[in-house]
Coordinates of C-alpha atoms in Angstrom, one line a residue:
M1 CA 229.1 133.0 -130.8
E2 CA 230.3 135.6 -128.4
D3 CA 230.2 139.3 -129.1
I4 CA 233.6 140.8 -130.1
E5 CA 234.3 143.9 -128.2
D6 CA 237.4 146.1 -127.3
L7 CA 239.8 143.9 -129.3
L8 CA 242.7 146.3 -129.1
V9 CA 244.6 145.8 -125.9
G10 CA 244.7 148.9 -123.8
S11 CA 242.5 150.8 -126.3
G12 CA 240.5 152.3 -123.4
G13 CA 237.6 154.4 -124.9
G14 CA 238.4 153.2 -128.5
A15 CA 239.1 155.3 -131.5
P16 CA 237.7 158.7 -132.2
P17 CA 234.4 158.8 -134.0
G18 CA 234.7 157.7 -137.6
F19 CA 238.1 156.0 -137.3
R20 CA 238.6 152.2 -137.5
L21 CA 239.9 150.0 -134.8
P22 CA 241.5 147.0 -136.6
I23 CA 240.0 143.7 -135.7
T24 CA 243.1 141.6 -135.2
A25 CA 241.8 138.3 -134.0
V26 CA 238.5 137.6 -135.6
G27 CA 238.8 134.0 -136.8
L28 CA 235.0 133.4 -136.6
N29 CA 233.9 130.9 -139.1
P30 CA 236.4 132.0 -141.8
K31 CA 235.6 130.8 -145.2
K32 CA 238.0 128.2 -146.5
N33 CA 239.7 128.6 -149.8
K34 CA 238.0 126.2 -152.1
N35 CA 240.0 127.0 -155.2
K36 CA 241.4 124.1 -157.0
P37 CA 245.2 123.5 -156.9
N38 CA 247.4 124.7 -159.8
P39 CA 247.1 122.2 -162.6
S40 CA 250.9 122.3 -163.0
G41 CA 251.3 120.9 -159.5
N42 CA 253.6 123.8 -158.5
S43 CA 251.1 125.2 -155.9
N44 CA 253.8 126.9 -154.0
K45 CA 255.4 128.8 -156.9
L46 CA 254.1 131.8 -158.8
S47 CA 253.5 131.3 -162.4
Q48 CA 255.2 134.0 -164.6
I49 CA 252.3 133.8 -167.1
Q50 CA 248.9 134.1 -165.3
D51 CA 246.2 131.7 -166.5
P52 CA 243.3 133.9 -167.7
R53 CA 240.9 131.4 -166.3
A54 CA 242.3 131.7 -162.8
P55 CA 240.2 133.6 -160.2
L56 CA 240.9 137.3 -159.9
P57 CA 242.8 138.4 -156.8
P58 CA 240.7 140.0 -154.0
K59 CA 239.8 143.6 -154.3
I60 CA 241.8 146.3 -152.4
P61 CA 239.9 147.0 -149.1
G62 CA 237.8 150.1 -149.4
T63 CA 237.0 149.7 -153.1
Q64 CA 234.1 147.2 -152.9
T65 CA 230.6 148.5 -153.7
I66 CA 228.1 148.5 -150.8
Y67 CA 224.3 148.2 -151.1
I68 CA 222.3 149.6 -148.1
K69 CA 218.7 148.7 -147.5
T70 CA 216.8 150.3 -144.6
F71 CA 213.5 149.2 -143.0
G72 CA 211.6 151.1 -140.3
C73 CA 211.5 154.5 -138.7
S74 CA 213.3 157.7 -139.3
H75 CA 215.8 156.8 -136.5
N76 CA 216.8 153.8 -138.5
Q77 CA 217.1 156.0 -141.6
S78 CA 219.5 158.3 -139.7
D79 CA 221.5 155.3 -138.6
S80 CA 221.8 154.1 -142.2
E81 CA 222.9 157.6 -143.3
Y82 CA 225.6 157.6 -140.6
M83 CA 226.8 154.1 -141.7
A84 CA 226.8 155.2 -145.3
G85 CA 228.8 158.3 -144.4
Q86 CA 231.5 156.3 -142.7
L87 CA 231.8 153.8 -145.5
S88 CA 231.9 156.5 -148.1
A89 CA 234.5 158.4 -146.1
F90 CA 236.8 155.3 -146.2
G91 CA 236.4 154.9 -150.0
Y92 CA 233.6 152.4 -150.3
P93 CA 231.3 153.2 -153.3
L94 CA 227.6 153.1 -152.5
S95 CA 225.0 151.7 -154.9
D96 CA 221.2 151.4 -155.1
N97 CA 221.6 148.3 -157.3
P98 CA 221.9 145.2 -155.1
E99 CA 223.1 143.1 -158.0
E100 CA 226.2 145.1 -158.7
A101 CA 227.1 145.4 -155.0
D102 CA 229.9 143.4 -153.4
L103 CA 228.2 143.5 -149.9
W104 CA 224.7 144.1 -148.6
L105 CA 224.1 146.1 -145.4
I106 CA 220.6 145.6 -144.2
N107 CA 219.2 147.9 -141.5
T108 CA 216.2 146.2 -139.9
C109 CA 213.0 147.0 -138.0
T110 CA 211.4 144.8 -135.3
V111 CA 208.2 146.8 -134.8
K112 CA 206.0 144.7 -137.0
S113 CA 206.1 141.2 -138.3
P114 CA 205.8 142.3 -142.0
S115 CA 209.0 144.4 -141.8
Q116 CA 210.9 141.5 -140.3
S117 CA 209.5 139.1 -142.9
A118 CA 210.8 141.4 -145.6
M119 CA 214.2 141.4 -143.9
D120 CA 214.1 137.5 -143.8
T121 CA 213.3 137.5 -147.6
L122 CA 216.1 139.9 -148.4
I123 CA 218.6 138.0 -146.3
A124 CA 217.7 134.7 -148.0
K125 CA 218.0 136.4 -151.4
G126 CA 221.5 137.7 -150.5
K127 CA 222.6 134.3 -149.3
G128 CA 221.3 132.8 -152.5
A129 CA 223.3 135.3 -154.5
K130 CA 226.4 134.5 -152.3
K131 CA 226.6 138.1 -151.2
P132 CA 228.5 138.9 -148.0
L133 CA 225.8 140.3 -145.6
V134 CA 225.9 142.7 -142.6
V135 CA 222.6 143.0 -140.7
A136 CA 222.1 146.1 -138.5
G137 CA 219.3 147.6 -136.5
C138 CA 216.7 146.4 -134.0
V139 CA 216.2 142.8 -135.2
P140 CA 219.8 141.6 -134.4
Q141 CA 220.0 143.8 -131.3
G142 CA 216.7 142.4 -129.9
S143 CA 216.8 138.8 -131.3
R144 CA 220.4 138.0 -132.0
D145 CA 219.9 134.2 -132.0
I146 CA 217.2 133.8 -134.6
K147 CA 218.1 131.4 -137.4
E148 CA 217.9 134.0 -140.1
L149 CA 221.0 135.6 -138.7
E150 CA 223.1 132.5 -138.9
G151 CA 226.2 133.0 -141.1
V152 CA 225.9 136.8 -141.4
S153 CA 227.7 139.6 -139.5
I154 CA 225.6 141.8 -137.3
V155 CA 226.0 145.3 -135.8
G156 CA 224.1 146.7 -132.9
V157 CA 222.2 150.0 -132.8
Q158 CA 224.9 151.6 -130.7
Q159 CA 227.8 150.2 -132.7
I160 CA 227.1 152.0 -136.0
D161 CA 230.3 154.0 -135.6
R162 CA 232.3 150.7 -136.1
V163 CA 230.5 149.7 -139.3
V164 CA 233.7 150.0 -141.4
E165 CA 235.5 147.4 -139.3
I166 CA 232.6 145.0 -139.6
V167 CA 232.3 145.5 -143.4
E168 CA 236.1 144.9 -143.9
E169 CA 236.1 141.7 -141.9
T170 CA 233.0 140.4 -143.5
L171 CA 234.5 141.0 -146.9
K172 CA 237.5 138.9 -145.8
G173 CA 235.1 136.0 -145.1
H174 CA 234.7 136.5 -141.3
E175 CA 231.4 136.5 -139.4
V176 CA 231.5 139.4 -136.9
R177 CA 229.1 140.5 -134.1
L178 CA 229.3 143.8 -132.4
L179 CA 226.3 144.5 -130.1
S180 CA 227.1 145.6 -126.5
R181 CA 227.9 149.2 -125.7
K182 CA 227.3 151.7 -122.9
T183 CA 227.9 155.0 -124.7
L184 CA 225.9 156.6 -127.5
P185 CA 227.4 157.0 -131.0
A186 CA 228.8 160.4 -131.7
L187 CA 226.6 162.9 -133.5
D188 CA 229.5 164.3 -135.7
L189 CA 230.1 161.1 -137.6
P190 CA 230.3 161.4 -141.4
K191 CA 226.9 161.1 -142.9
V192 CA 225.4 160.6 -146.4
R193 CA 221.8 161.8 -146.3
K194 CA 219.2 160.2 -148.4
N195 CA 217.8 163.7 -148.9
K196 CA 220.5 166.3 -148.7
F197 CA 218.1 168.9 -147.5
V198 CA 216.8 166.9 -144.6
E199 CA 218.8 166.1 -141.4
I200 CA 217.3 163.4 -139.2
L201 CA 218.7 164.2 -135.8
P202 CA 218.4 161.5 -133.1
I203 CA 218.0 163.3 -129.7
N204 CA 217.8 160.1 -127.6
V205 CA 217.6 156.4 -127.9
G206 CA 215.3 154.0 -126.0
C207 CA 212.4 155.1 -123.9
L208 CA 210.9 155.0 -120.4
G209 CA 207.9 153.0 -121.2
A210 CA 207.2 149.3 -121.0
C211 CA 204.4 148.7 -123.5
T212 CA 203.4 145.1 -123.5
Y213 CA 203.4 144.7 -127.3
C214 CA 206.7 146.6 -128.1
K215 CA 209.8 144.8 -129.2
T216 CA 211.7 148.0 -129.9
K217 CA 212.4 148.5 -126.2
H218 CA 214.3 145.1 -126.3
A219 CA 216.6 146.6 -129.0
R220 CA 216.9 150.3 -128.1
G221 CA 216.9 149.8 -124.4
H222 CA 216.3 152.3 -121.6
L223 CA 216.3 156.1 -122.3
G224 CA 219.6 157.6 -123.2
S225 CA 219.6 161.3 -124.2
Y226 CA 222.2 163.3 -126.0
T227 CA 223.2 166.6 -124.3
V228 CA 221.6 169.9 -125.2
D229 CA 225.0 171.4 -126.2
G230 CA 225.8 168.4 -128.4
L231 CA 222.5 168.6 -130.2
V232 CA 222.7 172.4 -130.6
G233 CA 226.2 172.0 -132.0
R234 CA 224.9 169.4 -134.6
V235 CA 222.1 171.8 -135.6
K236 CA 224.6 174.6 -136.3
S237 CA 226.7 172.2 -138.3
V238 CA 223.9 170.9 -140.5
I239 CA 222.5 174.4 -141.1
A240 CA 226.0 175.4 -142.4
D241 CA 225.8 172.3 -144.7
G242 CA 222.7 173.7 -146.4
V243 CA 220.1 171.5 -144.6
K244 CA 216.5 173.0 -144.9
E245 CA 214.6 170.7 -142.6
I246 CA 215.7 169.2 -139.3
W247 CA 213.7 166.2 -138.0
L248 CA 214.0 165.5 -134.3
S249 CA 213.8 161.7 -134.0
S250 CA 213.7 159.2 -131.2
E251 CA 211.5 156.4 -129.8
D252 CA 209.8 159.0 -127.6
T253 CA 210.7 162.6 -128.1
G254 CA 208.6 163.7 -125.1
A255 CA 210.8 161.7 -122.7
Y256 CA 214.0 163.6 -123.8
G257 CA 216.4 164.6 -121.1
R258 CA 214.8 163.0 -118.1
D259 CA 217.9 160.9 -117.6
I260 CA 220.3 163.9 -117.7
G261 CA 218.3 166.6 -115.8
A262 CA 216.9 168.3 -118.9
N263 CA 213.5 168.2 -120.7
L264 CA 212.1 168.7 -124.2
P265 CA 211.1 172.4 -123.9
I266 CA 214.7 173.2 -122.8
L267 CA 216.1 171.5 -125.9
L268 CA 213.5 172.9 -128.3
N269 CA 214.1 176.5 -127.2
A270 CA 217.9 176.0 -127.5
I271 CA 217.5 174.7 -131.0
V272 CA 215.0 177.3 -132.2
A273 CA 217.4 180.0 -131.0
E274 CA 219.9 178.8 -133.6
L275 CA 217.6 178.5 -136.6
P276 CA 218.1 181.1 -139.4
S277 CA 215.9 184.1 -138.8
D278 CA 214.7 184.1 -142.4
A279 CA 213.0 180.8 -141.8
S280 CA 215.0 179.1 -144.5
T281 CA 215.5 176.0 -142.2
M282 CA 212.5 174.4 -140.5
L283 CA 212.3 172.2 -137.5
R284 CA 210.0 169.2 -137.2
I285 CA 209.4 167.7 -133.8
G286 CA 209.3 163.9 -133.8
M287 CA 206.8 161.4 -132.3
T288 CA 206.0 161.8 -128.7
N289 CA 203.8 159.7 -126.4
P290 CA 201.2 161.6 -124.3
P291 CA 202.5 160.9 -120.7
F292 CA 205.7 162.9 -121.0
I293 CA 204.4 166.1 -122.7
L294 CA 201.3 166.6 -120.5
E295 CA 203.3 168.8 -118.0
H296 CA 204.9 170.8 -120.8
L297 CA 202.0 171.4 -123.2
K298 CA 202.0 175.2 -123.0
E299 CA 205.8 175.4 -123.5
I300 CA 205.6 173.0 -126.5
A301 CA 202.7 175.0 -127.9
E302 CA 204.8 178.1 -127.8
V303 CA 207.6 176.4 -129.7
L304 CA 205.1 175.0 -132.3
R305 CA 203.9 178.6 -132.9
H306 CA 207.4 179.7 -133.8
P307 CA 207.7 180.7 -137.6
C308 CA 210.6 178.2 -138.0
V309 CA 208.8 175.2 -136.5
Y310 CA 206.2 173.1 -138.3
S311 CA 202.9 173.2 -136.5
F312 CA 202.7 169.4 -136.6
L313 CA 203.1 166.6 -134.0
H314 CA 202.8 162.8 -134.1
V315 CA 201.1 161.6 -130.9
P316 CA 200.1 157.9 -131.0
V317 CA 197.0 157.0 -129.1
Q318 CA 196.9 153.3 -130.2
S319 CA 193.3 152.8 -128.8
G320 CA 190.2 154.8 -127.8
S321 CA 189.5 152.4 -125.0
D322 CA 191.0 152.8 -121.5
A323 CA 190.7 149.1 -120.9
V324 CA 192.9 148.4 -123.9
L325 CA 195.3 151.1 -123.0
T326 CA 195.7 149.5 -119.6
A327 CA 196.4 146.1 -121.2
M328 CA 199.0 147.8 -123.4
N329 CA 200.5 149.5 -120.4
R330 CA 200.5 152.8 -122.2
E331 CA 200.5 154.8 -118.9
Y332 CA 197.8 157.3 -120.0
T333 CA 194.0 157.5 -120.5
V334 CA 191.9 158.5 -123.4
S335 CA 191.0 161.7 -121.5
E336 CA 194.7 162.6 -121.1
F337 CA 195.2 162.1 -124.9
K338 CA 192.3 164.3 -125.6
T339 CA 193.8 167.0 -123.3
V340 CA 197.0 166.9 -125.4
V341 CA 195.1 167.3 -128.6
D342 CA 192.6 169.9 -127.3
I343 CA 195.3 172.2 -125.8
L344 CA 197.6 172.0 -128.8
T345 CA 194.9 172.7 -131.3
E346 CA 193.6 175.6 -129.2
L347 CA 197.0 177.3 -128.7
V348 CA 198.7 176.6 -132.0
P349 CA 197.0 178.1 -135.1
G350 CA 196.7 175.6 -138.0
M351 CA 197.9 172.7 -135.7
Q352 CA 198.0 169.3 -137.4
I353 CA 198.2 166.1 -135.3
A354 CA 198.8 162.6 -136.6
T355 CA 198.2 159.5 -134.5
D356 CA 198.5 155.7 -134.5
I357 CA 195.9 152.9 -133.9
I358 CA 196.5 149.2 -133.3
C359 CA 193.5 147.1 -134.3
G360 CA 192.7 143.8 -132.6
F361 CA 195.0 144.0 -129.6
P362 CA 194.5 140.9 -127.4
G363 CA 191.3 141.3 -125.3
E364 CA 189.8 144.1 -127.5
T365 CA 186.1 143.8 -127.5
D366 CA 183.6 145.2 -130.0
E367 CA 182.8 148.0 -127.5
D368 CA 186.5 148.8 -127.2
F369 CA 186.8 149.1 -130.9
T370 CA 183.6 151.2 -131.1
Q371 CA 185.2 153.7 -128.7
T372 CA 188.3 153.8 -131.0
L373 CA 186.1 154.6 -134.0
S374 CA 184.3 157.4 -132.0
L375 CA 187.7 159.0 -131.0
I376 CA 188.9 159.0 -134.6
K377 CA 185.5 160.4 -135.9
L378 CA 185.6 163.1 -133.2
Y379 CA 188.9 164.6 -134.2
K380 CA 189.1 163.6 -137.9
F381 CA 192.9 163.4 -137.8
P382 CA 194.4 164.2 -141.2
Q383 CA 196.9 161.3 -140.7
V384 CA 196.2 158.0 -138.9
H385 CA 198.6 155.1 -139.1
I386 CA 196.5 152.0 -138.8
S387 CA 198.1 148.6 -137.9
Q388 CA 196.8 145.2 -137.2
F389 CA 198.2 143.6 -134.0
Y390 CA 201.2 141.4 -134.6
P391 CA 202.5 139.4 -131.6
R392 CA 206.2 140.0 -131.3
P393 CA 208.2 137.2 -129.7
G394 CA 209.3 137.8 -126.2
T395 CA 206.8 140.5 -125.4
P396 CA 204.0 140.1 -122.8
A397 CA 201.3 140.7 -125.4
A398 CA 202.5 137.6 -127.4
R399 CA 201.3 135.5 -124.5
M400 CA 197.8 137.1 -124.3
K401 CA 194.7 135.6 -125.7
K402 CA 194.5 136.8 -129.3
V403 CA 191.5 138.2 -131.1
P404 CA 190.5 136.0 -134.1
S405 CA 192.4 137.2 -137.3
T406 CA 189.2 137.6 -139.2
V407 CA 187.9 140.0 -136.6
V408 CA 191.2 141.9 -136.6
K409 CA 191.2 142.3 -140.4
R410 CA 187.5 143.4 -140.3
R411 CA 188.2 146.1 -137.7
S412 CA 191.2 147.3 -139.7
R413 CA 189.1 147.6 -142.8
D414 CA 186.3 149.4 -140.9
L415 CA 188.6 151.9 -139.4
T416 CA 190.4 152.5 -142.7
S417 CA 187.1 153.2 -144.4
V418 CA 186.2 155.8 -141.7
F419 CA 189.5 157.5 -142.0
E420 CA 189.6 157.6 -145.8
A421 CA 186.2 159.2 -145.8
F422 CA 187.7 162.3 -144.1
T423 CA 188.3 165.3 -146.3
P424 CA 190.8 167.4 -144.2
Y425 CA 191.9 169.7 -147.0
V426 CA 188.6 170.6 -148.6
G427 CA 188.2 174.4 -148.5
M428 CA 191.9 175.1 -149.0
E429 CA 191.4 176.0 -152.7
G430 CA 192.4 179.6 -153.2
W431 CA 194.6 179.8 -150.0
V432 CA 198.0 181.3 -150.4
E433 CA 200.6 179.5 -148.3
R434 CA 204.3 179.5 -147.8
I435 CA 205.9 176.1 -148.4
W436 CA 209.3 174.6 -148.0
I437 CA 210.3 172.3 -150.9
T438 CA 212.6 169.4 -150.2
E439 CA 212.0 166.5 -152.5
V440 CA 210.7 165.2 -155.8
A441 CA 207.3 163.4 -155.9
T442 CA 207.1 159.8 -156.8
D443 CA 205.5 160.7 -160.1
G444 CA 208.7 162.4 -161.1
I445 CA 206.8 165.5 -162.3
H446 CA 205.9 167.4 -159.1
L447 CA 208.0 168.7 -156.3
V448 CA 206.9 168.2 -152.7
G449 CA 206.7 171.0 -150.3
H450 CA 205.0 171.4 -146.9
T451 CA 203.1 174.2 -145.3
K452 CA 203.8 175.4 -141.8
G453 CA 201.1 172.9 -140.7
Y454 CA 202.9 170.2 -142.6
V455 CA 200.3 169.8 -145.3
Q456 CA 201.9 168.2 -148.3
V457 CA 201.7 170.5 -151.4
L458 CA 202.6 169.2 -154.9
V459 CA 203.8 171.9 -157.3
A460 CA 204.9 171.6 -160.9
A461 CA 208.3 173.3 -160.8
P462 CA 211.9 172.7 -161.9
E463 CA 214.2 170.7 -159.6
S464 CA 216.3 173.8 -159.1
M465 CA 213.7 174.9 -156.6
L466 CA 214.6 172.0 -154.3
G467 CA 215.8 173.4 -151.0
T468 CA 213.9 176.7 -151.4
S469 CA 210.9 178.2 -149.9
A470 CA 208.1 179.6 -152.0
I471 CA 204.7 181.3 -151.9
V472 CA 202.0 179.1 -153.6
K473 CA 198.3 179.4 -154.3
I474 CA 196.4 176.2 -153.6
T475 CA 194.7 175.2 -156.9
S476 CA 193.1 171.9 -156.0
V477 CA 192.9 169.4 -153.1
G478 CA 193.1 165.7 -152.9
R479 CA 192.7 163.2 -150.1
W480 CA 196.4 163.0 -149.1
S481 CA 197.8 166.2 -150.4
V482 CA 197.0 169.5 -152.2
F483 CA 198.2 171.0 -155.4
G484 CA 199.6 174.4 -155.7
E485 CA 200.9 177.0 -158.2
V486 CA 204.1 178.8 -157.4
I487 CA 203.6 182.5 -157.2
E488 CA 207.0 183.6 -155.9
T489 CA 210.2 182.1 -154.6
I490 CA 211.4 183.6 -151.3
P491 CA 215.0 184.6 -151.2
H492 CA 216.9 183.2 -148.3
I493 CA 219.4 185.5 -146.6
N494 CA 221.9 183.6 -144.5
D495 CA 223.3 185.1 -141.4
T496 CA 227.0 185.0 -140.9
V497 CA 227.6 183.5 -137.5
S498 CA 231.0 183.3 -135.9
G499 CA 232.0 181.7 -132.7
N500 CA 229.1 181.6 -130.2
E501 CA 227.2 184.4 -131.8
R502 CA 223.6 183.4 -132.6
P503 CA 221.4 184.6 -135.4
K504 CA 219.5 187.7 -134.2
Q505 CA 215.8 187.1 -134.5
E506 CA 215.1 190.9 -134.6
K507 CA 217.2 191.5 -137.7
N508 CA 215.1 192.7 -140.6
F509 CA 215.2 190.5 -143.7
S510 CA 213.7 191.5 -147.0
G511 CA 210.4 189.6 -147.3
L512 CA 210.4 188.2 -143.8
N513 CA 208.0 190.7 -142.4
H514 CA 205.4 189.9 -145.0
Y515 CA 205.7 186.2 -144.7
E516 CA 206.3 185.6 -141.1
T517 CA 204.3 188.2 -139.1
S518 CA 201.4 185.7 -139.1
A519 CA 201.9 182.2 -137.8
C520 CA 199.4 180.9 -140.3
S521 CA 197.9 181.8 -143.6
T522 CA 194.3 181.7 -144.5
K523 CA 192.0 181.8 -147.5
L524 CA 192.1 185.2 -149.2
E525 CA 188.4 185.7 -149.1
N526 CA 188.0 184.9 -145.4
C527 CA 190.8 186.3 -143.3
C528 CA 190.1 186.4 -139.6
C529 CA 192.3 189.4 -138.8
G530 CA 194.6 192.1 -140.1
P531 CA 198.2 192.9 -139.2
E532 CA 197.2 195.4 -136.6
S533 CA 194.5 193.3 -134.8
C534 CA 196.2 189.9 -135.1
G535 CA 197.6 188.4 -131.9
G536 CA 194.9 187.1 -129.6
Q537 CA 194.5 183.4 -128.9
S538 CA 190.9 183.6 -129.9
E539 CA 192.0 184.5 -133.4
K540 CA 193.1 181.9 -136.0
C541 CA 196.1 183.9 -136.9
A542 CA 198.7 184.9 -134.3
V543 CA 201.4 187.5 -134.7
T544 CA 204.5 186.5 -132.8
K545 CA 205.8 188.8 -130.1
N546 CA 209.2 189.1 -131.8
D547 CA 207.6 190.2 -135.0
V548 CA 205.5 193.0 -133.3
Q549 CA 208.6 194.3 -131.6
L550 CA 210.5 194.1 -134.9
E551 CA 207.8 196.2 -136.6
D552 CA 207.8 198.8 -133.8
R553 CA 211.5 199.0 -133.6
N554 CA 211.9 199.4 -137.4
S555 CA 209.1 202.0 -137.6
R556 CA 211.1 204.4 -135.4
N557 CA 213.9 204.6 -138.0
L558 CA 212.4 207.1 -140.5
I559 CA 215.2 206.8 -143.1
G560 CA 215.2 203.0 -142.9
W561 CA 211.5 203.0 -143.3
L562 CA 211.7 205.2 -146.4
L563 CA 214.4 203.1 -147.9
R564 CA 212.5 199.9 -147.3
K565 CA 209.3 201.3 -148.8
R566 CA 211.2 202.5 -151.8
K567 CA 212.8 199.1 -152.3
N568 CA 209.5 197.3 -152.0
H569 CA 207.9 199.8 -154.4
V570 CA 210.6 199.1 -157.0
E571 CA 210.3 195.3 -156.6
K572 CA 206.6 195.4 -157.1
H573 CA 207.0 197.0 -160.5
V574 CA 209.5 194.3 -161.5
E575 CA 207.8 191.2 -160.1
K576 CA 204.2 190.2 -159.7
P577 CA 203.0 191.7 -156.4
V578 CA 201.9 188.9 -154.0
E579 CA 203.7 189.4 -150.7
N580 CA 200.9 191.5 -149.1
E581 CA 198.4 188.6 -149.8
I582 CA 200.2 186.3 -147.5
G583 CA 198.5 185.8 -144.2
L584 CA 196.1 188.6 -144.9
G585 CA 193.5 187.0 -147.0
S586 CA 190.7 189.6 -147.2
Q587 CA 189.6 192.0 -149.9
K588 CA 189.8 194.8 -147.3
K589 CA 193.4 194.0 -146.7
Q590 CA 194.1 194.0 -150.4
E591 CA 192.5 197.5 -150.6
Q592 CA 194.7 198.6 -147.7
T593 CA 197.7 197.3 -149.6
Q594 CA 196.8 199.1 -152.8
G595 CA 196.3 202.2 -150.7
S596 CA 199.8 201.9 -149.3
L597 CA 201.2 201.6 -152.8
G598 CA 199.6 204.9 -153.6
E599 CA 201.1 206.5 -150.5
W600 CA 204.5 205.2 -151.5
G601 CA 204.1 207.0 -154.8
V602 CA 203.3 210.3 -153.0
V603 CA 206.4 209.8 -150.8
D604 CA 208.5 209.3 -153.8
R605 CA 207.2 212.5 -155.4
A606 CA 207.6 214.4 -152.2
L607 CA 211.3 213.3 -152.0
L608 CA 211.9 214.3 -155.6
G609 CA 210.2 217.6 -155.1
G610 CA 212.2 218.3 -152.0
M611 CA 215.4 217.6 -153.9
L612 CA 214.4 220.0 -156.7
V613 CA 213.5 222.8 -154.2
S614 CA 216.8 222.3 -152.4
F615 CA 218.7 222.5 -155.7
L616 CA 216.8 225.7 -156.8
T617 CA 217.5 227.3 -153.4
I618 CA 221.2 226.6 -153.6
V619 CA 221.3 228.0 -157.2
T620 CA 219.4 231.2 -156.1
L621 CA 221.7 231.7 -153.1
L622 CA 224.8 231.4 -155.4
L623 CA 223.3 233.9 -157.9
H624 CA 222.5 236.3 -155.1
L625 CA 225.9 236.0 -153.7
G626 CA 227.5 236.6 -157.1
F627 CA 225.4 239.7 -157.8
R628 CA 226.5 241.2 -154.4
I629 CA 230.1 240.6 -155.1
L630 CA 229.8 242.2 -158.6
S631 CA 227.9 245.2 -157.1
S632 CA 230.5 245.7 -154.4
N633 CA 233.3 245.9 -157.0

């Protein structure tokens, strides 16, 4: 079956993003009408009285219900959200219930055999239920001729903006394939987010690597980056939509821009400049392989220190053995990976790094695996994604001599046992942290928030707090997350931005100075620094340059200072005072805060006394003037 492309004669570049191009000549395996002829024999005439047993007429296009199932990475999730947005925009209802849906749209992943096996099972189930099927994602793009895809429509990873056409034709009984394309899908397509507070923003597709085990390269292809201006425009748009977290997603974030004369630091700085200055929207940088960030580590560290950027990065190492990394064609050494981790943890307070390990890669010896164990034990990463090696058809690693499956499973168990013995969050009890709350926990009771270091915090709070930021006190810790108690919700003050005007980072927002002068927060009993001394790289807390300039600039304005102090003083009589605990964390600092409260009271009394003295002086002058007038008469 050939791919169907550019079916409109003279259509040139096609339709604008989000608009359908009618498929006028699809006749690919159309389903034949198997309805029995009219019992009366008048098959060419319409009966005036319709037989209630007769099949119902087909539904009006755009009214059928669509079920969407997504496998794989965040990039796949973003693609599904774009496809859902277009279908919804054209009237198709979306449902989480596959049984009530008229068509299933399955977005697939080819990274691991289990995910593709789950796809195979779901396709077989859909065929058994006689559901029209559309299969999207990396599996059909990289393996279009596998038998599981027979009889279903498929859409390629760069054809998601034509999903409406494919769904319409599939519902008519046609089998459609759209795979080949040279341009990236537009970023401004309609989108239905799985989480309305989280925007998954693809910054590029494909990669520059050639890992011997990877099937994704077959599907996503060579690196293709979106422009900086296009991505910044999307960021502005989603912030206006109320998004509170922006996840940068790609197959390799670090490789961004190398095909268009840009690089990752240029993009990150452009995006950060557009984030609200009250830190109401946070940026999370996506997975990046070591080779392409080594030359930009200091610039990336500077971005990760920004108050509006999570101090978190996913850097896959895959193995602790140079011999295995060479066999994988990963293009870096263990030493270079360590350099990435060491520099980021040194320069970014509270930095959290996640990594990946593949157990049992072909040729991996016991010594190789021991080196991997040693690497994980050395850094005690809070998150390690452990996978057994799965040979992917068509990749060089699939032809290599395999490690026995019993050995692979044993190594996976051993590494998992080592990793699960780590206690990364012990000692956080009593810490006061700012978190950003974006989702409901799977238990249906807690809300899920993340600290600046992207530590997961579970809080018992109403769902009305979704999409907000709050100050919490850590009450207990678990293996995978910590539990917190909400102390105060931080009000978000949105900047009004018109045209090309960007939010001004130096603008003073109520509450911002208290929460964001420190790039980290520490346990109350063991603070490493105060607001005056914070700022050196040797310290665990770091005051940002903008915040220091902000404080100096505002302190020059006496009236503004008095008004802010008075406002804070009033607020602290109304609400429980907690702001000054954030990022300070020592008893000495609490005493300083209490002392400042007393000083504010003196200032208030001095202001009141001055007003009374002025009033009495004016009255005295008026009386004196009156007596002089009377005496002169």
